[in-house]
Amino acid sequence: EKSEEEKTKLTREEMRRMEEKLGAAERSEADMRDKVKAAEERAGRSQEEAEGARKEAERVREELRRAEEEREQLRKEVKTAEKSEEEKTKLTREEMRRMEEKLGAAERSEADMRDKVKAAEERAGRSQEEAEGARKEAERVREELRRAEEEREQLRKEVKTAEKSEEEK
């Protein structure tokens, strides 16, 4: 009779340990689901940032194109003014100086826009890399989650088997 009691105690203790393992596996699984969700959200945000940076780069490229056109137009005007000066027309040296200042400002603006395009393209590249990293992290955590779910199912089966065995005794 004592031997039977010892077996029952041992079986109950084993069942308690298996149920604790099952609970831990379920909590771990829930944590991994949260990690997957967070990684997927990071991937989405990084993708949005990359898209925004690409659009910004495109907008700045368009501004740059317009600035280049304006610079060319001003360059033509300066050449025309220089020819007119040579021909002793009504254009004054002051007007020429102002046009040359405008040309200088246009060239500086163009250089600034080139820098902006470069910066926006770099941001787009970094955001794309972050999105890819977050996607890989989400995939890795999904795989961990799948393994945890399998482990939980195995523990659940072991608990049921132990409970049936207990009932039969």
mmCIF file of C-alpha atoms in Angstrom, residues 54-136:
data_model
loop_
_atom_site.group_PDB
_atom_site.id
_atom_site.type_symbol
_atom_site.label_atom_id
_atom_site.label_comp_id
_atom_site.label_asym_id
_atom_site.label_seq_id
_atom_site.Cartn_x
_atom_site.Cartn_y
_atom_site.Cartn_z
ATOM 1 C CA ARG A 54 12.605 57.861 -51.895
ATOM 2 C CA LYS A 55 9.745 60.300 -52.543
ATOM 3 C CA GLU A 56 11.733 63.106 -50.900
ATOM 4 C CA ALA A 57 14.735 62.279 -53.099
ATOM 5 C CA GLU A 58 12.505 62.360 -56.185
ATOM 6 C CA ARG A 59 10.999 65.715 -55.148
ATOM 7 C CA VAL A 60 14.453 67.192 -54.561
ATOM 8 C CA ARG A 61 15.672 65.786 -57.902
ATOM 9 C CA GLU A 62 12.786 67.617 -59.592
ATOM 10 C CA GLU A 63 13.762 70.844 -57.777
ATOM 11 C CA LEU A 64 17.349 70.269 -58.886
ATOM 12 C CA ARG A 65 16.245 69.845 -62.501
ATOM 13 C CA ARG A 66 14.334 73.149 -62.321
ATOM 14 C CA ALA A 67 17.321 74.867 -60.691
ATOM 15 C CA GLU A 68 19.590 73.575 -63.461
ATOM 16 C CA GLU A 69 17.168 74.946 -66.071
ATOM 17 C CA GLU A 70 17.069 78.307 -64.263
ATOM 18 C CA ARG A 71 20.874 78.378 -64.084
ATOM 19 C CA GLU A 72 21.128 77.705 -67.811
ATOM 20 C CA GLN A 73 18.595 80.449 -68.523
ATOM 21 C CA LEU A 74 20.524 82.888 -66.337
ATOM 22 C CA ARG A 75 23.787 81.890 -68.007
ATOM 23 C CA LYS A 76 22.218 82.665 -71.389
ATOM 24 C CA GLU A 77 20.994 86.026 -70.074
ATOM 25 C CA VAL A 78 24.473 86.859 -68.765
ATOM 26 C CA LYS A 79 26.018 86.003 -72.134
ATOM 27 C CA THR A 80 23.417 88.139 -73.881
ATOM 28 C CA ALA A 81 24.103 90.956 -71.436
ATOM 29 C CA GLU A 82 27.846 90.656 -72.011
ATOM 30 C CA LYS A 83 27.308 90.873 -75.763
ATOM 31 C CA SER A 84 25.022 93.857 -75.274
ATOM 32 C CA GLU A 85 27.655 95.515 -73.080
ATOM 33 C CA GLU A 86 30.178 94.998 -75.775
ATOM 34 C CA GLU A 87 27.770 96.581 -78.238
ATOM 35 C CA LYS A 88 27.309 99.571 -75.906
ATOM 36 C CA THR A 89 23.591 98.973 -75.417
ATOM 37 C CA LYS A 90 21.504 100.280 -72.536
ATOM 38 C CA LEU A 91 22.361 97.423 -70.157
ATOM 39 C CA THR A 92 24.344 98.825 -67.298
ATOM 40 C CA ARG A 93 27.123 97.263 -65.314
ATOM 41 C CA GLU A 94 24.783 97.213 -62.268
ATOM 42 C CA GLU A 95 22.251 95.067 -64.125
ATOM 43 C CA MET A 96 25.042 92.722 -65.174
ATOM 44 C CA ARG A 97 26.295 92.491 -61.574
ATOM 45 C CA ARG A 98 22.754 91.620 -60.362
ATOM 46 C CA MET A 99 22.375 88.934 -63.027
ATOM 47 C CA GLU A 100 25.754 87.452 -62.083
ATOM 48 C CA GLU A 101 24.673 87.426 -58.413
ATOM 49 C CA LYS A 102 21.478 85.620 -59.427
ATOM 50 C CA LEU A 103 23.539 83.105 -61.359
ATOM 51 C CA GLY A 104 25.803 82.553 -58.332
ATOM 52 C CA ALA A 105 22.761 82.088 -56.076
ATOM 53 C CA ALA A 106 21.244 79.621 -58.550
ATOM 54 C CA GLU A 107 24.487 77.629 -58.651
ATOM 55 C CA ARG A 108 24.679 77.533 -54.830
ATOM 56 C CA SER A 109 21.030 76.466 -54.640
ATOM 57 C CA GLU A 110 21.744 73.726 -57.161
ATOM 58 C CA ALA A 111 24.682 72.460 -55.064
ATOM 59 C CA ASP A 112 22.484 72.480 -51.937
ATOM 60 C CA MET A 113 19.841 70.452 -53.751
ATOM 61 C CA ARG A 114 22.435 67.921 -54.915
ATOM 62 C CA ASP A 115 23.416 67.491 -51.251
ATOM 63 C CA LYS A 116 19.736 67.053 -50.312
ATOM 64 C CA VAL A 117 19.268 64.397 -53.015
ATOM 65 C CA LYS A 118 22.329 62.538 -51.766
ATOM 66 C CA ALA A 119 21.111 62.694 -48.133
ATOM 67 C CA ALA A 120 17.587 61.557 -49.067
ATOM 68 C CA GLU A 121 18.975 58.659 -51.112
ATOM 69 C CA GLU A 122 21.175 57.630 -48.164
ATOM 70 C CA ARG A 123 18.158 57.764 -45.813
ATOM 71 C CA ALA A 124 16.162 55.632 -48.244
ATOM 72 C CA GLY A 125 18.970 53.063 -48.333
ATOM 73 C CA ARG A 126 19.269 52.920 -44.528
ATOM 74 C CA SER A 127 15.501 52.606 -44.088
ATOM 75 C CA GLN A 128 15.442 49.793 -46.645
ATOM 76 C CA GLU A 129 18.209 47.966 -44.739
ATOM 77 C CA GLU A 130 16.312 48.427 -41.451
ATOM 78 C CA ALA A 131 13.136 47.052 -43.026
ATOM 79 C CA GLU A 132 15.017 44.006 -44.314
ATOM 80 C CA GLY A 133 16.596 43.408 -40.893
ATOM 81 C CA ALA A 134 13.223 43.672 -39.151
ATOM 82 C CA ARG A 135 11.676 41.266 -41.681
ATOM 83 C CA LYS A 136 14.465 38.748 -41.017
#
